[in-house]
Structures are given as C-alpha cells and as structure tokens.
Coordinates of C-alpha atoms in Angstrom, one line a residue:
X1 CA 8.0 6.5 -29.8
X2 CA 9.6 3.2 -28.7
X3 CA 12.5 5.0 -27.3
X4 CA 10.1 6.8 -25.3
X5 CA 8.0 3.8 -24.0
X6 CA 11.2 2.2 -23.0
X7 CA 12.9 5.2 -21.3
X8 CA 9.6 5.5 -19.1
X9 CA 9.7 1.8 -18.6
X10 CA 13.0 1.7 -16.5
X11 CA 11.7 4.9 -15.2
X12 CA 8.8 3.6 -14.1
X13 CA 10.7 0.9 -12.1
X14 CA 13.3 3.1 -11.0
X15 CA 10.5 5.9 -9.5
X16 CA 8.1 2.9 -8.1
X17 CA 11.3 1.4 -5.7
X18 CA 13.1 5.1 -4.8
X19 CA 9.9 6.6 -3.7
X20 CA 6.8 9.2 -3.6
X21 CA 8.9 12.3 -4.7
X22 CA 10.7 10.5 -7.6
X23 CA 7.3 9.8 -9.7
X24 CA 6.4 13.2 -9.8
X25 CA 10.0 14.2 -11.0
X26 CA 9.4 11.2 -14.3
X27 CA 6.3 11.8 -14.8
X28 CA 7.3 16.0 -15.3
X29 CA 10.4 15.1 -17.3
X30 CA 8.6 13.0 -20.0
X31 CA 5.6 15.7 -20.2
X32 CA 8.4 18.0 -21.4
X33 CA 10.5 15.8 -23.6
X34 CA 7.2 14.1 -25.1
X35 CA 5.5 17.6 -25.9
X36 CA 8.4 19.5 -27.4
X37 CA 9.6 16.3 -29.5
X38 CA 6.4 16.4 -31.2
X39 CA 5.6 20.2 -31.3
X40 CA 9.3 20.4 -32.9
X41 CA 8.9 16.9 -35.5
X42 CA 4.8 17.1 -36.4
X43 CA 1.8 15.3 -35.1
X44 CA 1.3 12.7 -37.0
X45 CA 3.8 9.5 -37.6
X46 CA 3.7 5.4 -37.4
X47 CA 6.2 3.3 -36.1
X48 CA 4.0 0.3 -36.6
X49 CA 2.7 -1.1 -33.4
X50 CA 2.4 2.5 -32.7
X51 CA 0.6 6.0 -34.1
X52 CA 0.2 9.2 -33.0
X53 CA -1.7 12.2 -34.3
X54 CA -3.1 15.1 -33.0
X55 CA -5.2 13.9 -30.3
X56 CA -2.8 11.4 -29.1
X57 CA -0.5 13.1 -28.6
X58 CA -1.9 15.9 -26.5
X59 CA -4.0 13.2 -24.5
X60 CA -0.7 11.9 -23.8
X61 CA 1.1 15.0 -23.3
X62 CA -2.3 15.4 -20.5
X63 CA -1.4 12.3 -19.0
X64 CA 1.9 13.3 -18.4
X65 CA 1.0 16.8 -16.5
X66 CA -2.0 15.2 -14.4
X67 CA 0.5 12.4 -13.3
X68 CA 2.6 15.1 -11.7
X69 CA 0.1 17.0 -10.5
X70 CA -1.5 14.3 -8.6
X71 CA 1.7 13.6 -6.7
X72 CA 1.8 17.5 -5.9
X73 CA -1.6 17.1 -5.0
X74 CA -1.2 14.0 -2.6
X75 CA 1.7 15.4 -0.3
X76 CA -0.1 14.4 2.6
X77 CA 0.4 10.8 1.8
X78 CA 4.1 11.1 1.5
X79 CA 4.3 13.1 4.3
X80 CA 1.8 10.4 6.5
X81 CA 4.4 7.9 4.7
X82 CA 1.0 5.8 4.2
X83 CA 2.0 3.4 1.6
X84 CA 3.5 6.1 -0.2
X85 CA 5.6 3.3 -2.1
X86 CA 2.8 1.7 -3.6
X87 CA 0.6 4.6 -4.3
X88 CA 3.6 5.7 -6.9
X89 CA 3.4 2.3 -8.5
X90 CA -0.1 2.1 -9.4
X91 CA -0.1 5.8 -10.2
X92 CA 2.9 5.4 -12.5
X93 CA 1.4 2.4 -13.7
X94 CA -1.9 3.9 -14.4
X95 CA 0.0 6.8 -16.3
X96 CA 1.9 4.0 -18.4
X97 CA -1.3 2.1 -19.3
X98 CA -3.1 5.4 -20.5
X99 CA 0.4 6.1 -22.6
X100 CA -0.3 2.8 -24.7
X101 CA -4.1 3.0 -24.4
X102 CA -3.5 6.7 -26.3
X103 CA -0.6 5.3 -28.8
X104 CA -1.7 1.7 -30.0
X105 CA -2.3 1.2 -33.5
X106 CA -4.6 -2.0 -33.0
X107 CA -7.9 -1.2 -31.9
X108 CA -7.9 -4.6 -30.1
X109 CA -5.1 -3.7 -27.9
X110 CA -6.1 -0.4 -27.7
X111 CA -9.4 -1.9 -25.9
X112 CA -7.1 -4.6 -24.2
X113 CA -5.6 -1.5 -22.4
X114 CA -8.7 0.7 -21.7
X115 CA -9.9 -2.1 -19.7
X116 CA -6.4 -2.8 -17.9
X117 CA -6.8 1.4 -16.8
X118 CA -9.5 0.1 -14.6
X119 CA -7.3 -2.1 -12.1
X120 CA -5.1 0.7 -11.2
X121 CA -8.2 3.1 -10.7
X122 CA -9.6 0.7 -8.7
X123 CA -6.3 0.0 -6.1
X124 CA -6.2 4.1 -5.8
X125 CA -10.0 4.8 -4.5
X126 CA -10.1 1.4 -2.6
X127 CA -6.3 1.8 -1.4
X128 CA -6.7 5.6 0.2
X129 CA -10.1 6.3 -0.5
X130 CA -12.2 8.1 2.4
X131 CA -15.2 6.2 3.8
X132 CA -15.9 2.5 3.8
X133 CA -18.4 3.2 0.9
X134 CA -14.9 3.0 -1.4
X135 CA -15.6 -0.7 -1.9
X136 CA -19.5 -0.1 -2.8
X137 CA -18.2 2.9 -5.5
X138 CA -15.2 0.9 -6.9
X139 CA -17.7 -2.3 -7.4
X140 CA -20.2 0.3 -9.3
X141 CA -17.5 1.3 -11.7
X142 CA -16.0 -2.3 -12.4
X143 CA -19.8 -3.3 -12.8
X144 CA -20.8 -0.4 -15.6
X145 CA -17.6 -0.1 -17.3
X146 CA -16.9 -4.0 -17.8
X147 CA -20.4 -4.9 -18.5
X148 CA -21.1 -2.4 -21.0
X149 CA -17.7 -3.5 -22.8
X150 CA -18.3 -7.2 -23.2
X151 CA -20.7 -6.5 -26.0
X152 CA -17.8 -4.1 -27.8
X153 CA -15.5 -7.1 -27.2
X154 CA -17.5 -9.4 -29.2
X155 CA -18.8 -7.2 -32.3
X156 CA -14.8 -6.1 -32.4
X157 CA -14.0 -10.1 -33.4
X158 CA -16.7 -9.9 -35.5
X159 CA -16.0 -7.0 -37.4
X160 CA -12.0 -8.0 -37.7
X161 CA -13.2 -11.8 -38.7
X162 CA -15.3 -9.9 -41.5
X163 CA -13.2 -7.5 -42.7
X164 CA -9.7 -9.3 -41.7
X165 CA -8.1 -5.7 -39.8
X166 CA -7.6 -3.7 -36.2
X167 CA -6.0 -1.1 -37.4
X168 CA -7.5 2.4 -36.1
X169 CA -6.8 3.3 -39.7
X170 CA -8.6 0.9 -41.6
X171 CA -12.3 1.4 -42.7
X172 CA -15.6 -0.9 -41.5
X173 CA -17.9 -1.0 -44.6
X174 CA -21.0 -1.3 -42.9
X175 CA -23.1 0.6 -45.0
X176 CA -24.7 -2.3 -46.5
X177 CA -26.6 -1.9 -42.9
X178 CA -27.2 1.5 -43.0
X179 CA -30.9 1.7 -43.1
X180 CA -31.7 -1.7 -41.1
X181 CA -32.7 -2.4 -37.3
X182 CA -29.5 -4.6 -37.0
X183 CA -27.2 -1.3 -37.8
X184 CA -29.1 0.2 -35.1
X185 CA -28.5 -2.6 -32.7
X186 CA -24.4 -2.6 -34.2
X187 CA -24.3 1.0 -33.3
X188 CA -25.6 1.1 -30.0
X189 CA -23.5 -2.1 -28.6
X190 CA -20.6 -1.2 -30.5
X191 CA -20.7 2.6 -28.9
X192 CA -21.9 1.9 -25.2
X193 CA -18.6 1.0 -23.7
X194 CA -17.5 4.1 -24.4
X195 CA -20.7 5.9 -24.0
X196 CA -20.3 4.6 -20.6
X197 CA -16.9 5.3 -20.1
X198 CA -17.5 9.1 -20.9
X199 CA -20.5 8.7 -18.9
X200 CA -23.6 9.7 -21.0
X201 CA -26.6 10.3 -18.9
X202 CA -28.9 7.2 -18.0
X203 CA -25.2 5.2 -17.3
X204 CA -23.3 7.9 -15.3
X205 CA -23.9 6.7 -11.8
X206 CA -20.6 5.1 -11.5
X207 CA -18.9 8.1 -11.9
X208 CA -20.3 10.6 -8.8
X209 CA -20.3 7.5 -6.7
X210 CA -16.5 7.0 -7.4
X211 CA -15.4 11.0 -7.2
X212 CA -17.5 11.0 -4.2
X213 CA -15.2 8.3 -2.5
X214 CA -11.9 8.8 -4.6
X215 CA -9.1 10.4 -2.4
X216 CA -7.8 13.4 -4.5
X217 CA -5.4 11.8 -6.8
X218 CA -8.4 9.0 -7.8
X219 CA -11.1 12.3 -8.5
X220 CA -7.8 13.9 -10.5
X221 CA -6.7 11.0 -13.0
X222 CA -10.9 10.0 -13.0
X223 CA -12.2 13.5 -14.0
X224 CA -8.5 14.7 -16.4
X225 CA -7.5 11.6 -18.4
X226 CA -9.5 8.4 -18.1
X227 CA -13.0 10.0 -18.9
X228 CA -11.2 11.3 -22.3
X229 CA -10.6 7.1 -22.8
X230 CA -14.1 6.7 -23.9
X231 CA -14.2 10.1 -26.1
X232 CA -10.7 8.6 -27.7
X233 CA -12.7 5.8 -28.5
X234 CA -15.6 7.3 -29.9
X235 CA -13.5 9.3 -32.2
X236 CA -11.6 6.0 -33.5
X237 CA -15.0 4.2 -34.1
X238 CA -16.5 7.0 -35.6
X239 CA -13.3 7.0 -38.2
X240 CA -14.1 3.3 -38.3
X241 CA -17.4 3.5 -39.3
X242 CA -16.7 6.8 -41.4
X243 CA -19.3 8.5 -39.7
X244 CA -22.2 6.7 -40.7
X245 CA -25.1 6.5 -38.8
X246 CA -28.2 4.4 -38.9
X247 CA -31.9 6.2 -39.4
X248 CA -32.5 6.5 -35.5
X249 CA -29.1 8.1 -34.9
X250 CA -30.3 11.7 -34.3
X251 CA -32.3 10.1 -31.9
X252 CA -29.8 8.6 -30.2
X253 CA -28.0 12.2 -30.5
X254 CA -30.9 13.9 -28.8
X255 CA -31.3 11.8 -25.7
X256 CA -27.1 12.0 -25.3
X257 CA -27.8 16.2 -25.6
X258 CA -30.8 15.9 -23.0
X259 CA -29.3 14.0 -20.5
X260 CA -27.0 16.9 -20.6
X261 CA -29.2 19.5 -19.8
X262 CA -31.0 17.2 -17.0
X263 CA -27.2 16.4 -15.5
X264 CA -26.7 20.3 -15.6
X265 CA -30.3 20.8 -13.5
X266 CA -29.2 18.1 -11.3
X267 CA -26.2 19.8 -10.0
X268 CA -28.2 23.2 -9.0
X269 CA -29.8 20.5 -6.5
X270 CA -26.4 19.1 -5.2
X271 CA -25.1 19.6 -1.8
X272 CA -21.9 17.9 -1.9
X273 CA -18.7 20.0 -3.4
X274 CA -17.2 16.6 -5.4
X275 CA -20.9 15.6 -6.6
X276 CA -21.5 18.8 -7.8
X277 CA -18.4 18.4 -10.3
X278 CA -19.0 14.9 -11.1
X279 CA -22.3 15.7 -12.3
X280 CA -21.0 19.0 -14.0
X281 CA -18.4 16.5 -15.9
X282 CA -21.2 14.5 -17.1
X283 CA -23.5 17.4 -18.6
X284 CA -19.5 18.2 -20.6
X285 CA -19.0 14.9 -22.0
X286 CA -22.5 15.4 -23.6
X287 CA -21.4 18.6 -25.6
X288 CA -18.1 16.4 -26.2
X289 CA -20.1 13.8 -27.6
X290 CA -21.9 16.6 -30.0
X291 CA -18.5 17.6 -31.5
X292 CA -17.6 14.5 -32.2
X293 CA -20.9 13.2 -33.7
X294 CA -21.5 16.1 -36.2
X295 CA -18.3 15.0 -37.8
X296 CA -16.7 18.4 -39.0
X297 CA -13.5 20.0 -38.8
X298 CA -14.9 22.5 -36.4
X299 CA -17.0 19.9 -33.5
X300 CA -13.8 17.2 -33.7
X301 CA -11.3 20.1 -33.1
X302 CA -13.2 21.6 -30.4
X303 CA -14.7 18.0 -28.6
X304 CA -10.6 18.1 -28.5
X305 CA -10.1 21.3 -27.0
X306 CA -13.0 20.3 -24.6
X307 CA -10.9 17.1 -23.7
X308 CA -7.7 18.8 -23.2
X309 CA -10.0 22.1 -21.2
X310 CA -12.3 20.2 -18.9
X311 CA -9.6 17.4 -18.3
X312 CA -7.5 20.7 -16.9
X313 CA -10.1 22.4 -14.8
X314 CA -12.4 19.6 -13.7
X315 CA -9.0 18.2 -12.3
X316 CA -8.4 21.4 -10.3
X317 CA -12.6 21.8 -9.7
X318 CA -11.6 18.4 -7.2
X319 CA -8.5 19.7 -6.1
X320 CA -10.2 22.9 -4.7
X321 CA -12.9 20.7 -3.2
X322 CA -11.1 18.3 -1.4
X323 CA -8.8 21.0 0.5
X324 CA -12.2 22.4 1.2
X325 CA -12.9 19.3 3.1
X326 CA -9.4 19.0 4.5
X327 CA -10.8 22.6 6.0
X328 CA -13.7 22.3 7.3
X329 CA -14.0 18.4 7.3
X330 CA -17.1 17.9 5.5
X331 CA -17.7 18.6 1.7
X332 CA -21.5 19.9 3.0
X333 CA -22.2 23.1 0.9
X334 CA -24.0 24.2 3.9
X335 CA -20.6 23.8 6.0
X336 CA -17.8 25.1 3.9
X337 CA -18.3 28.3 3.6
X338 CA -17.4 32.1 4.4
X339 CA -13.3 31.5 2.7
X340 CA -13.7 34.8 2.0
X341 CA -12.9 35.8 5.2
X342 CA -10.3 33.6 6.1
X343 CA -8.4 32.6 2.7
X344 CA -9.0 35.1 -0.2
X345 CA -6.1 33.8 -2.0
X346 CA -8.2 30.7 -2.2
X347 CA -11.0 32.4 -3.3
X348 CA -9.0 33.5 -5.8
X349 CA -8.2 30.0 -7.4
X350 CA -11.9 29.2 -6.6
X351 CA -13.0 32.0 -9.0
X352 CA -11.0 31.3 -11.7
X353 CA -11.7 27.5 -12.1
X354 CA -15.3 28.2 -11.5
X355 CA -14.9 30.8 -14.6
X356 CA -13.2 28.2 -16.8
X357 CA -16.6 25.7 -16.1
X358 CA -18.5 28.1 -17.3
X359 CA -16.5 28.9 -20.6
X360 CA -15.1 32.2 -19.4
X361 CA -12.8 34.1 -21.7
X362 CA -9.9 33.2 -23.0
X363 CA -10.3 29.8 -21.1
X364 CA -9.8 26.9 -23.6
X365 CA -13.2 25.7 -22.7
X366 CA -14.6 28.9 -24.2
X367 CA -12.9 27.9 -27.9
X368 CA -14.1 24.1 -27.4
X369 CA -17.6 25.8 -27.0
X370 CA -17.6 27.9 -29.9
X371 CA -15.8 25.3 -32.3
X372 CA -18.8 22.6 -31.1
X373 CA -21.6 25.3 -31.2
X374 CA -20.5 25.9 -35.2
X375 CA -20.3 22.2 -35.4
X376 CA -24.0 21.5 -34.5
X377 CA -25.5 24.7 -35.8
X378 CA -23.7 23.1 -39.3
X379 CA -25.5 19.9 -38.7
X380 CA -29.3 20.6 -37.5
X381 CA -30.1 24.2 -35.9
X382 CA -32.8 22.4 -33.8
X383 CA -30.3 20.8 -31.8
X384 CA -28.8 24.1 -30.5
X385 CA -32.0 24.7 -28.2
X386 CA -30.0 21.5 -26.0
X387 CA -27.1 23.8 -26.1
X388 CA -28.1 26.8 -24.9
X389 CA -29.8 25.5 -21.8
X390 CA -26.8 23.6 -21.0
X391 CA -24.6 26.5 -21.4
X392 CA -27.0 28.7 -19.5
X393 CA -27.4 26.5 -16.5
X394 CA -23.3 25.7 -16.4
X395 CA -23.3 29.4 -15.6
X396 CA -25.7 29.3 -12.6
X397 CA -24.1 26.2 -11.0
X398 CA -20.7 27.6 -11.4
X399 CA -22.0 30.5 -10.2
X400 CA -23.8 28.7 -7.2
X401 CA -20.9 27.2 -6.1
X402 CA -18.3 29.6 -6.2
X403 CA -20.7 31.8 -3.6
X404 CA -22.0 29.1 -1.9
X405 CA -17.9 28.3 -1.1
X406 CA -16.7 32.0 -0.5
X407 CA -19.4 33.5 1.0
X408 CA -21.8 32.9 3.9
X409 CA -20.9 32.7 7.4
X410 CA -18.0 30.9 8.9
X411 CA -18.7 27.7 10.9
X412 CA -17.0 28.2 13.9
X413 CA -15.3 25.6 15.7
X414 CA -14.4 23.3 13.1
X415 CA -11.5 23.3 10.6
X416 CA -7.8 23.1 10.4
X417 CA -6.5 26.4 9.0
X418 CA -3.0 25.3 8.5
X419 CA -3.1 22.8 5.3
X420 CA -2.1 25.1 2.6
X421 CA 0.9 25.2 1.0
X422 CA 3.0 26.4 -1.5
X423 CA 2.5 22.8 -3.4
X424 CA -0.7 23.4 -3.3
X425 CA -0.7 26.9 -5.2
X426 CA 1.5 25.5 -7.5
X427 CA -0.8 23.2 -8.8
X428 CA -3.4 25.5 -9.0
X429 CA -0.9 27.8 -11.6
X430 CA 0.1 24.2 -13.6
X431 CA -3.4 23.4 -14.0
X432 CA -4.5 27.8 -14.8
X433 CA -1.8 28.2 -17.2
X434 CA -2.4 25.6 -20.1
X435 CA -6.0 26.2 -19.3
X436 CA -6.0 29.9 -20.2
X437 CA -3.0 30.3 -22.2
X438 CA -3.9 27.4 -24.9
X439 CA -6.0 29.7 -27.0
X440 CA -3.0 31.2 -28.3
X441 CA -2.4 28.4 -29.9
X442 CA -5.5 27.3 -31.3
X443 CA -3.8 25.1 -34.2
X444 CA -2.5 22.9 -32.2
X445 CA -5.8 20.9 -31.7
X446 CA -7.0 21.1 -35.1
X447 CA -7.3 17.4 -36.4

C-alpha cells in the first residue's frame, strides 16, 4: 500500500506540472493496478498506518475511475486552456486526500483527512463554478460540514483519552450508557458529521446548493466519492460502537427513512435538471443509511453496493445534465427539451442512467436494493412502509425527467448543437459498464 501511496505521490507532482491530459492518464493507470492487485492478493491486509478491506478498497478503486472521468468530462477547460494547470492539481489532490481518507488505520487521521477533502472541493466550485452564487454555495458547505464536525472532534479525544485507542479496529465499550439520555446525546453528536456529510434530510441543503453551482467535475467528485466519506464513516463508528444503539435510536432511524420519502416528493416538484439529482442523492443516502444501521450481512453489503451504484450513476445523472445546459443553456426543465428529435443517441444514455436511479435490472443499484430491503425487513417489517414509497416515487421522478428531457417540443433558437463528442460517449460507457456489469460479481462487495 505504501508503494502505491508513494508511486501516486511523484505522480501526482509529475501530472500537476506536465498538464490537463496527464492527470487523467495517472489517475486511469492506478485504478487498474490498485483494483487487479487486490482482486488478485485479497481484500483485507494491514501495513500499520494503513488497512484495507472490502469497502476500502473499492471506494478507492471509485476514486480512482471518477478522477478520470472528470478530466474526460472537463475537456472544455483544457481546450479553453482556463487554468487547466491548476484544475489538475486540486483534482489530483482531492483524489490523493480521498486515497488516505479511505486507507487510514487511525480514526483520528482518518477525520483529519475527511475534513482536508473539503479545501480542494471548495477551490473546484469556487475556481470554475458557473454563477456568482459559487461563493454563497461553497460558504453553505464549509458552514454545515465543519460545524457539524467540531462536536465529532471533541467526543473522538474523549473516547481515545478513555479508552487509550484510534484504531478503526478497536472497540468503544459504551454500553455502560446504553439505556441513558447521555448515550443519546453521544450518539447523535458523535454521528452528525457524517449524517451531514451523507446529507440526511433536515441538514442536506448544502448539497443542491453546491451541485447547483459546481461546474461538472465539482457535481462528479460531490455526488461519486465524497458523499460515500460520511457513509465510510458511519460504517467505522458503527464497528466502533458494535452496533449499539441507545432506546430512541429507532427513532432516530425513522426520521433518517422519512426525510427520504419527503426528499423523493420534493424532486417531483423540481424544475432544475442538477437539483432534481441532488435531491434524488439525498432520498439514496437515506436507504444507505438503513443498510448500514440494521447491521446485517445483507444491508452492510448492499449500503456498499448502493455506494459503489449511485456513486456510478448519480456521477453520470450530472454529466447528462450539464451537457444539457451546454445545449440549450439553461438547466430549466421547461427549456431542455424535445432531444429526441435532434440527439437520440443521447436519449439513449439518458434512458439508461435514468433506469439505473430507479433500480432497473441488472443495474447494481437493483442488488443494493434488494440486499437493504432483506436487511430492514430482518430488523422491523414496519419500517418497510418508508421503503416502498421511496422506491415507488424514485420511479416517477426518473420517469419524469427522462420525458420531461427527451420529449416535448424543441425551443427554437437557442442551443449549440455541436458539443458532443466522442469523450463524451466514452464516459457515458465507463460510467454504464461497472454500473450494469457488477452484478456478476456480487461477492465482491460482501463485507
């Protein structure tokens, strides 16, 4: 693992000075060589400062592919030469933060990094962002995500004073607080920076306002690899605690499941093509949060499958919609429109991403579904009602806004019909195929 930390290193350096076209190249190489290494030598090892298992490693191996993809995606701003330079650094650098946030075996620098992730974030949607509300959006995410991880900060010193450990494998006896107010209190501060990081619903406003105003690469890395940060972390802290919970924990559970179902209402009223999947990210990350809560082989296998599945099409969801808006120049529902007419291969892509949202077969997200379904059904059968509806109205905003884009009439008189390219289908096919060809190999996510 150090080998590969330090290969990427001078990489990283050697990418960041030559160019645009060089990170892309790095960033494809490792994906390859990391993957295979581990796929060929097992999941799980230690090197000390270091540890991988199963969800490491393909949340690495994912940070990896939507590094590439982003520079395949961002052509335009090598092409502009608009600080193409610097745009590779922070993207490399972002990419190298999320490699240690994902490989750490200390819990203290493992939150050391996921707050580091934010400064590069931050430099991307300010740095080539679209409107002068970039500033406004990348203040609301600094505010949320730092705010709501000073608490985690402190009870983390507290913890490792009382128990004398940050290692991710080392158990928190805390069930000496297990039926007390104070556990409650623990629970809730020690889970809300990631709660906010996934976002939950009641602290997701951060994350539409930031998509809204990310350029495409921001809305790519936001939406594939840094929302899976806070479901990294809950799985660690769940470890830590070994899945205890205190008496209002189902409650907790509910309002996390609800705020799914009103997220997933929310986006049948959207108008805007990005808001629309930033909000449809949000109602995910609640049935992510399900999996991981009921604690079972089957919902922590398939909140990772859901990682790994909506990290791939949610990426591509903001792909398809900012071309849409390089179209027509507005991401107005009411505008972009009728790309049946004009760009059916298009269509095409817009059809199958839309299907993968809604847990289409064989899509990855549909085996994520059905692992977490089990999961909760296993834990309480009155929680499934939460389910359903989600899964129902995921279908009818997919459904809305694949017609709503393809269909309709054409606005005339607006548009630039000479953007597409072949880089541009070819990330389509490197985000479809892992998407829709992972069910084969179903074993690789279980934990």
């Amino acid at each position: 693992m150090l080998g590969f930390i330090i290969s990427f290193f001078v990489s990283f350096f050697y990418a960041s000075f030559l160019g645009f076209r060089w990170g892309g190249i790095v960033s494809c190489i490792f994906f390859f060589c990391f993957f295979l290494h581990y796929y060929d030598y097992g999941w799980s090892s230690f090197y000390g400062f270091f540890f991988l298992d199963v969800s490491s490693v393909l949340l690495v191996s994912l940070s990896f592919l939507i590094t590439y993809l982003m520079y395949l995606a961002s052509l335009r701003i090598y092409i502009t030469n608009f600080f193409s330079e610097y745009f590779s650094f922070f993207v490399l650098f972002l990419c190298l933060v999320l490699i240690f946030s994902f490989s750490v075996s200390n819990f203290f620098f493992f939150f050391l990094f996921f707050e580091v992730s934010l400064i590069p974030t931050l430099m991307i949607i300010v740095g080539w962002g679209y409107q002068p509300e970039r500033l406004q959006a990348g203040f609301y995410m600094m505010m949320y995500t730092v705010f709501a991880s000073l608490p985690f900060l402190s009870l983390l010193f507290y913890f490792s004073s009382f128990f004398g450990s940050f290692f991710v494998l080392f158990f928190w006896e805390v069930s000496f607080l297990s039926d007390s107010f104070f556990f409650l209190v623990f629970f809730l501060l020690e889970f809300f920076a990631f709660l906010v990081k996934l976002p939950v619903y009641g602290v997701h406003l951060w994350l539409p306002k930031a998509h809204v105003e990310a350029p495409v690469s921001g809305s790519m890395i936001l939406a594939g690899v840094l929302l899976k940060l806070g479901g990294y972390g809950l799985f660690r802290v769940f470890f830590f605690f070994q899945y205890l919970f205190p008496c209002f924990g189902d409650l907790v559970f509910s309002f996390v499941l609800w705020g799914g179902v009103v997220t997933s209402m929310v986006c049948l009223r959207q108008v805007d093509l990005k808001g629309l999947v930033a909000y449809s990210s949000v109602g995910h990350m609640a049935v992510l949060f399900a999996g991981y809560y009921v604690g079972s082989f089957v919902g922590i296998s398939g909140a990772l499958m859901m990682m790994v599945g909506h990290g791939l099409c949610s990426s591509c969801l903001f792909v398809l919609a900012s071309l849409g808006y390089d179209l027509m120049g507005s991401r107005s529902i009411f505008f972009v429109k009728g790309m049946m007419t004009v760009y059916p291969s298009l269509v095409f892509w817009w059809f199958v991403f839309c299907s993968g949202n809604m847990a289409a077969p064989p899509s990855l997200n549909l085996c994520s579904e059905l692992f977490i379904f089990m999961g909760v059904l296993g834990y309480g059968f009155y929680f499934f009602f939460f389910l359903g509806l989600m899964s129902f109205l995921v279908g009818a905003y997919s459904l809305y806004l694949f017609l709503s884009f393809s269909h309709g009439n054409l606005l005339e008189g607006s548009g630039y019909f000479g953007v597409l390219s072949v880089s541009s289908f070819l990330t389509y096919f490197l985000h479809f195929v892992p998407l829709f060809f992972s069910f084969l190999f179903c074993e690789l996510f279980f934990v």
